[in-house]
XYZ file of C-alpha atoms in Angstrom:
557
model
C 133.696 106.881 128.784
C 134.686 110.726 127.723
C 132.120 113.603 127.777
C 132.528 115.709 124.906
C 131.426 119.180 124.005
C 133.944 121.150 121.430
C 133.804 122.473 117.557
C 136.160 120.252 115.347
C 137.410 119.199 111.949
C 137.290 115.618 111.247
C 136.372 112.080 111.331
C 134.796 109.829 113.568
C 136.842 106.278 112.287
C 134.869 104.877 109.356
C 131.351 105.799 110.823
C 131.105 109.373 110.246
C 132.766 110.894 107.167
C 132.397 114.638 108.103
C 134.920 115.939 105.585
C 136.149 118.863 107.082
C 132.999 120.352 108.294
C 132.333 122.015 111.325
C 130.014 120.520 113.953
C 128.873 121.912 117.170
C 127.530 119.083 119.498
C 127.143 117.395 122.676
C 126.996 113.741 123.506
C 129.242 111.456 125.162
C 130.917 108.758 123.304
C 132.376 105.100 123.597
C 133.697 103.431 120.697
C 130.739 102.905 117.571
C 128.612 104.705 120.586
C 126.968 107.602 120.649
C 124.866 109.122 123.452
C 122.534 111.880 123.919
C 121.333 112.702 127.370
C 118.785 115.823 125.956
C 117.320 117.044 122.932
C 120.337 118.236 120.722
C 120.752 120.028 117.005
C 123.419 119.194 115.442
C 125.026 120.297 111.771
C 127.658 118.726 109.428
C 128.367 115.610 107.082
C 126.233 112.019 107.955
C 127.684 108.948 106.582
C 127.698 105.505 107.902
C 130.544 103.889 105.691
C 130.048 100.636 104.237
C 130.574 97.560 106.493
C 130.627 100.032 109.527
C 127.974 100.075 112.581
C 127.013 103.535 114.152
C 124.680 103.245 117.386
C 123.311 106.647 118.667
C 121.428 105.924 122.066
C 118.626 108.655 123.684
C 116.864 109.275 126.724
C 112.972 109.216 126.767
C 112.364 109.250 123.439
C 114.807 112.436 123.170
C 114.792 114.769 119.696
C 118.041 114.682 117.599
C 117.875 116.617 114.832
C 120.415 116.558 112.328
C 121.338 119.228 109.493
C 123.890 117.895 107.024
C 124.879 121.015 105.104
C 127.906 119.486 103.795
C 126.818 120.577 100.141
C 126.845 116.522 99.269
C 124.614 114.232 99.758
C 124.026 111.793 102.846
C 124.698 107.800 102.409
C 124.197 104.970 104.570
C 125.646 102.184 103.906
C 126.580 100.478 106.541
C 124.101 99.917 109.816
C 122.730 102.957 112.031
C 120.707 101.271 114.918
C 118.709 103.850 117.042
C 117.891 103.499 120.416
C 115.111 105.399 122.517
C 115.191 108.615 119.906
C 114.009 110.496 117.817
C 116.160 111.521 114.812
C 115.777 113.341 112.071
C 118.763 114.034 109.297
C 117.600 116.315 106.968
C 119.951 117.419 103.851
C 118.658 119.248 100.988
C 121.076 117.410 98.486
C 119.247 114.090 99.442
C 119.994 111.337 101.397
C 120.779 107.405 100.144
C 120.891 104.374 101.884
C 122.916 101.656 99.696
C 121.964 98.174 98.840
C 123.513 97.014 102.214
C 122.692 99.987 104.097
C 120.395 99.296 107.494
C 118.780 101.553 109.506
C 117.292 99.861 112.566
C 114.761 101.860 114.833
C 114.578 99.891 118.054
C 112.110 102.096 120.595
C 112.707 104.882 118.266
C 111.541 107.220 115.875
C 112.987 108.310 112.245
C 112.622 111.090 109.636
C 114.852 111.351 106.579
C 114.162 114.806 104.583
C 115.730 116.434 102.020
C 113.262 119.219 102.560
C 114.229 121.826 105.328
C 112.712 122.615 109.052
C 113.196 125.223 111.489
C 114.527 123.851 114.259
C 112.054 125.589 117.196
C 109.402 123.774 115.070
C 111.303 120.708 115.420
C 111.969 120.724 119.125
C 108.149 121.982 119.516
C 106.492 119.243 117.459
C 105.899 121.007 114.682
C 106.969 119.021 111.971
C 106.831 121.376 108.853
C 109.041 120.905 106.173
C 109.653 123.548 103.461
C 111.839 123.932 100.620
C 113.990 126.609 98.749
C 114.421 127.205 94.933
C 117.379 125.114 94.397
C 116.576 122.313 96.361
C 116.160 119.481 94.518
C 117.710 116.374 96.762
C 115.659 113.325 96.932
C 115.031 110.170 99.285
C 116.501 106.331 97.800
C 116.286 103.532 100.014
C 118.439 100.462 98.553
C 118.291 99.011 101.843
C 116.184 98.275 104.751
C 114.822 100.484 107.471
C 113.127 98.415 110.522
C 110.989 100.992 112.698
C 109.496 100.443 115.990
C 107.332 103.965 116.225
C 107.457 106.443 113.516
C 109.340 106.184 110.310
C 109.372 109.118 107.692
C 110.442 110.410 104.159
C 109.950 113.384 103.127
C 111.325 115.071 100.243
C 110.993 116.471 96.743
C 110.719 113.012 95.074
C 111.245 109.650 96.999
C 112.201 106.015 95.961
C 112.170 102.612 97.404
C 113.759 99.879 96.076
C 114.534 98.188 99.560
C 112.366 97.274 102.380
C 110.488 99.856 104.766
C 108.944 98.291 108.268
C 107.047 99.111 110.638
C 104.897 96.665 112.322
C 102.164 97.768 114.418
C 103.820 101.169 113.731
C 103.211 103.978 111.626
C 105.206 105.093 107.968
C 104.717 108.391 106.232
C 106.134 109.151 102.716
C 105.683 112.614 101.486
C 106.629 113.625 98.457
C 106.007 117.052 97.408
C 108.038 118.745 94.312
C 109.758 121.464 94.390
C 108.419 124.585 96.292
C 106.084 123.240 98.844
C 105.480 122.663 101.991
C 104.939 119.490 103.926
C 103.273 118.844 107.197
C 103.706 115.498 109.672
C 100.610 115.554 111.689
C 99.347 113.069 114.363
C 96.129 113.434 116.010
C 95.002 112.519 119.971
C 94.495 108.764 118.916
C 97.878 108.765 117.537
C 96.641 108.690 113.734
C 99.357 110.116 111.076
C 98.668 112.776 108.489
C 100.750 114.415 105.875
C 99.585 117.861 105.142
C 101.241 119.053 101.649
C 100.677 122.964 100.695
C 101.653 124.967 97.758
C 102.566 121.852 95.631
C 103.939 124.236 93.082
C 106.422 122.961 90.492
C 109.553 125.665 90.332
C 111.885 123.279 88.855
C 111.697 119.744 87.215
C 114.005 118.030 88.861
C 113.671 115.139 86.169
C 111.881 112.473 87.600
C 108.677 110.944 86.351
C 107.473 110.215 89.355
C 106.748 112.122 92.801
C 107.049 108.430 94.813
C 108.538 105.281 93.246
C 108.420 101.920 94.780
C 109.420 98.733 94.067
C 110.332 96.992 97.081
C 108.379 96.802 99.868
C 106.606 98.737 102.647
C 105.161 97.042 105.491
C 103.287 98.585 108.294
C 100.971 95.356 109.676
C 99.226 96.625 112.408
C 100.134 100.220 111.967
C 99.411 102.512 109.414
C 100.776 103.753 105.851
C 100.274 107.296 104.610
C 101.449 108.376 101.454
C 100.836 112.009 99.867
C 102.610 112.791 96.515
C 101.858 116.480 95.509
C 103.022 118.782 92.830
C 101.156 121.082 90.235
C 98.953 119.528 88.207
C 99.918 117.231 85.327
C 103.549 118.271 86.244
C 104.598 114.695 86.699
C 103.385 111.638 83.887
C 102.364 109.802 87.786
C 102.461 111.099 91.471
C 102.801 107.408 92.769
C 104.325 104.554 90.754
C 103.889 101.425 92.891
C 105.140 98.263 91.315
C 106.045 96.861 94.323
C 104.250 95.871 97.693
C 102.426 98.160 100.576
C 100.987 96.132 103.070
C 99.087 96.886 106.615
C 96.969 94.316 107.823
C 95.712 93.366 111.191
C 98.172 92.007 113.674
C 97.865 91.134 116.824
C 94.612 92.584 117.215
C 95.642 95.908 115.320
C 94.152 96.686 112.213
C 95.884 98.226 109.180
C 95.175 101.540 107.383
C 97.032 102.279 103.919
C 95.974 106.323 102.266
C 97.527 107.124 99.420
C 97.162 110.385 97.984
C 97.906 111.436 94.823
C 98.003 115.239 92.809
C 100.428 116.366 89.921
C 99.828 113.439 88.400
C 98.614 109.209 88.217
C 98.683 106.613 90.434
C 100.004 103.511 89.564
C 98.844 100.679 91.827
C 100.760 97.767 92.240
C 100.285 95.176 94.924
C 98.129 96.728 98.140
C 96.849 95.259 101.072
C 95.424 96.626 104.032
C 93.121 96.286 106.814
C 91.136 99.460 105.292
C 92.710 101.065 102.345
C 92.410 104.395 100.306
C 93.406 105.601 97.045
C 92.480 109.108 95.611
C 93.784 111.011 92.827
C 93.174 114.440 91.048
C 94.254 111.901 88.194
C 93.916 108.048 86.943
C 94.282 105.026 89.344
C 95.748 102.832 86.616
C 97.311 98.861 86.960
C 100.525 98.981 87.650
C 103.414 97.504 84.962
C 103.096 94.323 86.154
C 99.500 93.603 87.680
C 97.698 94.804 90.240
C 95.930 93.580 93.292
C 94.140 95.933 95.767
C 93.666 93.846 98.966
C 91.257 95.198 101.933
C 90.356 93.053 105.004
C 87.503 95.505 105.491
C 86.848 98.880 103.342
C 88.072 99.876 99.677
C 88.289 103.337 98.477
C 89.091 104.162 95.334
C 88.665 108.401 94.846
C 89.536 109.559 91.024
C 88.883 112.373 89.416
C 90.569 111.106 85.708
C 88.907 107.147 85.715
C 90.123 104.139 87.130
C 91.752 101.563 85.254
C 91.684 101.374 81.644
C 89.089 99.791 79.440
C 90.338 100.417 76.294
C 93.981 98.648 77.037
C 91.487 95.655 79.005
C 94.017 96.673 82.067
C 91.035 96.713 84.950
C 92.155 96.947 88.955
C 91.692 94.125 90.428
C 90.497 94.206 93.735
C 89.786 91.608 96.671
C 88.346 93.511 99.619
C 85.087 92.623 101.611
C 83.578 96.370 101.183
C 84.597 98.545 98.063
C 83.463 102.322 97.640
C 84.228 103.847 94.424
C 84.077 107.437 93.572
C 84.763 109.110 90.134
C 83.064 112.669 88.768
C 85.001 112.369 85.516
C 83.799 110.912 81.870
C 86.574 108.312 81.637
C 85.986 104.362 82.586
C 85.864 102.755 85.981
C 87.377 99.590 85.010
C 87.373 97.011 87.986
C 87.369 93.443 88.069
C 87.287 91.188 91.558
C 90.164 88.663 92.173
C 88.830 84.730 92.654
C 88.632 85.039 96.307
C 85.028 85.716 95.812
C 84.529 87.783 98.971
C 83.554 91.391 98.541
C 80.085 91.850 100.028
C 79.306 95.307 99.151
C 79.877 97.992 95.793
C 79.681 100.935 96.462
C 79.676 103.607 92.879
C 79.148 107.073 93.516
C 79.670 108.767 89.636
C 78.561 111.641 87.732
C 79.917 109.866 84.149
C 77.182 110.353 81.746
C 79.826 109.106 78.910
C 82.403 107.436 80.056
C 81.731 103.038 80.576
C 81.649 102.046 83.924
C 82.669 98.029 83.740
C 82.446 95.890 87.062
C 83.623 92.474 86.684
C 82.024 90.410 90.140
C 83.364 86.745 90.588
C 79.696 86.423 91.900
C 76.369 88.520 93.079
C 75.133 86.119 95.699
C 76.594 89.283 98.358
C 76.686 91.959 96.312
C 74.476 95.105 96.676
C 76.042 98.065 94.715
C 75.114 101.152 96.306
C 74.624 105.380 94.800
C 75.041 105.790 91.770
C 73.773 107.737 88.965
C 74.623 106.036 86.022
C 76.140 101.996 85.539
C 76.802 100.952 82.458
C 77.922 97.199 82.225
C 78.126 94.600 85.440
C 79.361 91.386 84.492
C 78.776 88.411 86.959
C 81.103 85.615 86.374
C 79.557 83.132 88.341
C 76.880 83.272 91.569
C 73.536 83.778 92.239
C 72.355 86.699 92.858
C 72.843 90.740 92.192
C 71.450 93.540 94.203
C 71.465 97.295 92.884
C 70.622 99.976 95.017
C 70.397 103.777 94.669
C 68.790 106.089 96.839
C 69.865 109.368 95.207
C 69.048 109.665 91.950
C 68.034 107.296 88.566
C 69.753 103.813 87.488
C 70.159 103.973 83.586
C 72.203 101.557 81.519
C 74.623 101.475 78.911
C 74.733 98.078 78.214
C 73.295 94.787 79.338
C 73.253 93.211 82.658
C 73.164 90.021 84.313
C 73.198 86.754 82.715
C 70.837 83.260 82.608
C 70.200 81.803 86.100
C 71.159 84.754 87.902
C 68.578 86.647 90.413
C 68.645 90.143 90.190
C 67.245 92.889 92.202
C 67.472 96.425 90.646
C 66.097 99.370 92.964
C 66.039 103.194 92.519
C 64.501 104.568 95.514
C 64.093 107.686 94.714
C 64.688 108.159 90.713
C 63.317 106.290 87.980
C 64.980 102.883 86.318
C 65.820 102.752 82.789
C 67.412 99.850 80.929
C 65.896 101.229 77.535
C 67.354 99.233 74.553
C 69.710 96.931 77.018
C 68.452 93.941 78.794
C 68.011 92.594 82.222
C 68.392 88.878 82.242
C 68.456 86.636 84.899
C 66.527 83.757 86.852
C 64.034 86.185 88.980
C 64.514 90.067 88.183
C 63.146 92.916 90.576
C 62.756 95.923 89.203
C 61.810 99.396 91.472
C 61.976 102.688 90.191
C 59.962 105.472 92.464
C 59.516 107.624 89.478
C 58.375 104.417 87.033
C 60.236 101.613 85.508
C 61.072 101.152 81.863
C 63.377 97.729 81.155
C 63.724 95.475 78.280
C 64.194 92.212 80.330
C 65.179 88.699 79.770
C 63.746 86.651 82.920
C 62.112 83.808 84.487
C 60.198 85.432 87.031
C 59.852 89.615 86.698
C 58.622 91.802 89.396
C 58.336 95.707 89.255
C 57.256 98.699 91.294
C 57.003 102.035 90.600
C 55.278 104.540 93.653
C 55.058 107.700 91.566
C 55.051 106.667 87.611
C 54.224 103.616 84.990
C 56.223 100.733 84.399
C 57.064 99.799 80.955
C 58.856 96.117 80.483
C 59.731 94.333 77.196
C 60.393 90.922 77.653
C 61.480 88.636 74.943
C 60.703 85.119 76.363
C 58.436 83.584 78.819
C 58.070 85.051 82.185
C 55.801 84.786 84.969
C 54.607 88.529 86.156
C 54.488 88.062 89.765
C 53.750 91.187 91.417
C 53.638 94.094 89.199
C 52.676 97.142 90.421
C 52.020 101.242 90.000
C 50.826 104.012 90.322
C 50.475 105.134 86.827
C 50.196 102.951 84.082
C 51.461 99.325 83.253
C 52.625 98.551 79.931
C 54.013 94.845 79.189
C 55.001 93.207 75.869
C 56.150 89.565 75.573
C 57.300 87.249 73.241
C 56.582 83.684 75.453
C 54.307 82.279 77.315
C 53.328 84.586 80.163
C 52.189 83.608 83.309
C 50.166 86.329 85.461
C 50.581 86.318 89.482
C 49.377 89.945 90.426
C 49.356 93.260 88.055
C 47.756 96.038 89.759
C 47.722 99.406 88.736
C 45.757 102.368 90.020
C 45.259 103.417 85.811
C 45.431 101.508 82.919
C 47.024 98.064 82.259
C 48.174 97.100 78.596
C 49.536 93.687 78.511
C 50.170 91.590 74.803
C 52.142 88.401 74.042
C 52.802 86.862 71.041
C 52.531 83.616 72.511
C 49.954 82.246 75.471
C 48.576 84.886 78.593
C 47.518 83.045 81.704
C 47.457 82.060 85.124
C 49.992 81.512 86.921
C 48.749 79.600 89.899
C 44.935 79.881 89.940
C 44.965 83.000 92.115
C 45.947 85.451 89.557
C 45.054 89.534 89.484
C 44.864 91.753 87.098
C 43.354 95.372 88.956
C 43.285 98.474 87.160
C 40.131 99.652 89.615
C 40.439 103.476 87.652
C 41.083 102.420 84.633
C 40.846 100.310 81.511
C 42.551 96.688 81.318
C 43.470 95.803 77.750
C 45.082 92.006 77.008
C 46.212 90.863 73.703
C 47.005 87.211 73.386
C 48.271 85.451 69.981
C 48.041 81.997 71.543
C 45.060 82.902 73.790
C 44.165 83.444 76.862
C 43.549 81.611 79.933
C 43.517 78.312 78.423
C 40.340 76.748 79.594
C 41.008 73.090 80.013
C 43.740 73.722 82.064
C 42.079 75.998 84.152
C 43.715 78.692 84.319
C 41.806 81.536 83.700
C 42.797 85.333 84.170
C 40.826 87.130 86.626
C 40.618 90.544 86.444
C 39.230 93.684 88.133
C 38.989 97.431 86.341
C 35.998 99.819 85.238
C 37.010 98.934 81.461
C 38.353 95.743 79.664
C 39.794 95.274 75.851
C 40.214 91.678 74.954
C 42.277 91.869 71.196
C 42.253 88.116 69.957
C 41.869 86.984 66.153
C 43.866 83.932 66.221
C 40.660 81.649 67.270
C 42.423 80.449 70.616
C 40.626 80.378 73.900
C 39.633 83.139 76.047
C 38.626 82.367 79.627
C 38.444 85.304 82.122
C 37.015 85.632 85.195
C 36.002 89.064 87.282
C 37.419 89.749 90.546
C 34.856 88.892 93.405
């Protein structure tokens, strides 16, 4: 074994290709071997030559840092296995690792970056990256990189068409244009961060996309991060995933994917995670082939442009336990839940007064769909039940909701809930709106409460009112037989069929203690040999019957 420390001018046999340039560096050698005792910098041509294997060894996790300033770019195509290090080769004309190129991180650490660093930020774990006009090398991984610790990519625009790994590890891709800057962070727990500033666009270095991937990059157990920045609308997409991300749990490690997108779309392709996050200044659009967002636990989906695309029928399919969805912008949410049949929880947070929000749920028997301002259409493919929450704000609709057989429960805790022209339909419907209730409803058994205002229901068939109630009035037109099981109201109560008004199971109420109680019935009402009279309580009371049918009412003891 030979300890070397010298300037020279040539190559290392068939696993460095220096050509001709001038290195200054210390390590000790034997054979493929090399070894480095302390952090070292180091500057010249890296290439691992096809059918060649290049092992650099450290000590405690040691820093290498690399500058290839060679004027071409770096390739790897052959195997670089790293031992106990961490290295970094950074080369602003880009770096490639060819389709039987291996880089193998055993105990180690890796950053490839075609963007620059300062190498007292280097050695002082400060991992910022900057670029230079004129810099426009890139990151493409043919190959495979296996990582034990870290593994990052960092440059102006990245691809993967190989496999990335790092289970129960962590993988950063940042991809930033031309002209920015781009931060590695990790926090006390370890966490990952990229940190991208002044995504500016100085040159187009002709690439549609920021990040392209079509192969695969795993992380199970670990965590993903992936930031793709430039000005905005400078690239058609910041991320174009066709391919597959995965994190999920492993050996009693979750999985975390982020994705962060700016400049430009996000293309999702096949995603699964422990807890996953999407967000984009843009659209979160289906990727060319299908797409299939995949959470063990938690969703996000953050877009400022829509997600999916209803007018092309292209929704995101999703199979994840809890989903959050946030979008401020008048284009379409456009979601639809894979046949697992598993999400529990919806969660829409939206401003879109104009755009259609579409949800497509396998079933409702779990689902309670959380803040929102404004849903338009919720489709239920099959289950039981649907539950619609919002504590901030009204629930309006665009459309209709629900379907035969279906329970739904529709609350606005603190707004007011208006289906206007659209209809609720469904088995047994619960309606709440604080500030009153105004639906046109389709249901076996409808109930409604409003603290602060009237309700107001139009419902086309029969239905059995079973406990109506508000504080203002209560206004109910029907077109079947309806069957009464408590409608109170601290005003007045106008209810009118077109068919039969009754009982519903001989304990009926109909209270309007302050005000007047007026029931129209073309059929009649309470039909006397069946007894089932309507009792009623109120100062006032309008009875509006020409047909010749029975009236039997009773007052409230």
């Amino acid at each position: 074994m030979v300890k070397k420390m010298f300037i020279f001018k040539l190559c290392v046999i068939c696993l460095l290709n220096l050509f001709s340039v001038q290195i200054v560096f210390a390590y000790t050698q034997n054979g493929n071997a090399l070894y480095f005792n302390q952090d070292e910098e180091a500057a010249g041509a890296f290439n691992v030559a096809d059918g060649t294997t290049l092992n650099l060894y450290g000590v405690g996790n040691n820093k290498v840092l690399w500058n290839d300033n060679s004027g071409f770019a770096s390739n790897i195509g052959g195997t670089l296995n790293l031992y106990d290090i961490l290295f970094a080769l950074v080369n602003t004309n880009g770096i490639n690792i060819g389709l039987n190129g291996a880089i193998n991180a055993a105990n180690s650490s890796l950053i490839l970056s075609s963007l620059r660093i300062n190498s007292n930020d280097f050695f002082n774990n400060n991992f910022k990256f900057y670029s230079e006009s004129g810099d426009l090398g890139k990151i493409v991984n043919n190959g495979t990189i296996n990582g034990a610790q870290l593994v990052a990519l960092i440059g102006h625009a990245i691809e993967n068409n190989g496999a990335v790994m790092a289970n129960v590890g962590k993988i950063a891709i940042g991809a930033a244009g031309t002209g920015s800057n781009v931060t590695l962070t990790m926090d006390a727990q370890g966490q990952i961060g990229i940190i991208i500033s002044d995504p500016l666009l100085i040159e187009n270095i002709g690439e549609e996309a920021l990040f392209k991937n079509t192969g695969n990059i795993i992380a199970d157990g670990g965590q993903v991060v992936i930031s793709a920045q430039a000005a905005k609308e400078s690239y058609i997409q910041a991320v174009n995933n066709t391919g597959v991300i995965r994190a999920r749990s492993l050996q009693n490690n979750n999985g975390a994917i982020s994705i962060v997108g700016k400049g430009g779309n996000i293309e999702v392709g096949q995603i699964n995670g422990t807890n996953v996050s999407i967000a984009s200044d843009g659209k979160i659009l289906e990727g060319a082939f299908g797409s299939l967002l995949t959470a063990e636990d938690l969703l996000i989906l953050d877009a400022e442009a829509g997600i999916g695309d209803s007018q092309l029928g292209r929704a995101i399919d999703f199979d994840a336990v809890n989903i959050k969805v946030i979008d401020n912008s008048a284009e379409s949410i456009y979601l639809a839940e894979s046949p697992n049949d598993r999400t529990q929880t919806v969660d829409i947070t939206s401003n879109n007064s104009q755009g259609i929000i579409d949800v497509f749920m396998q079933s409702g028997n779990r689902i309670k769909i959380l803040d929102s301002n404004v849903i338009s259409r919720i489709t239920l493919l099959n289950g039981e039940k649907l539950s619609y929450q919002t504590s901030d704000g009204n629930i309006s609709f665009a459309d209709d909701i629900g379907h035969a057989g279906l329970n739904v429960s529709l609350d606005a805790l603190n707004g007011a809930l208006n289906t206007f022209d659209y209809k609720v339909t469904g088995n047994d419907v619960t309606l709440n709106g604080a500030l009153g209730v105004t639906a046109n409803t389709d249901a076996g058994i409808l109930s409604a409460k409003a603290d602060a205002g009237d309700v107001n229901i139009t419902e086309d068939n029969q239905v059995r009112l079973k406990d109506i109630n508000a504080s203002g009035d209560i206004n109910i037109h029907t077109g079947g037989l309806t069957e009464i099981d408590n409608v109170v109201s601290a005003q007045d109560i106008n209810i009118s069929t077109s068919d039969e008004l009754r009982d519903a199971n001989n304990s009926s109420l109909v209270s309007a203690v302050n005000g007047t109680i007026t029931l129209q019935a073309d059929k009649g009402i309470g039909a006397s040999g069946m007894g089932n009279a309507v009792e009623v309580a109120g100062k006032n009371l309008v009875i509006n019957d020409n047909t010749g049918n029975d009236i039997n009412i009773i007052e409230a003891q």
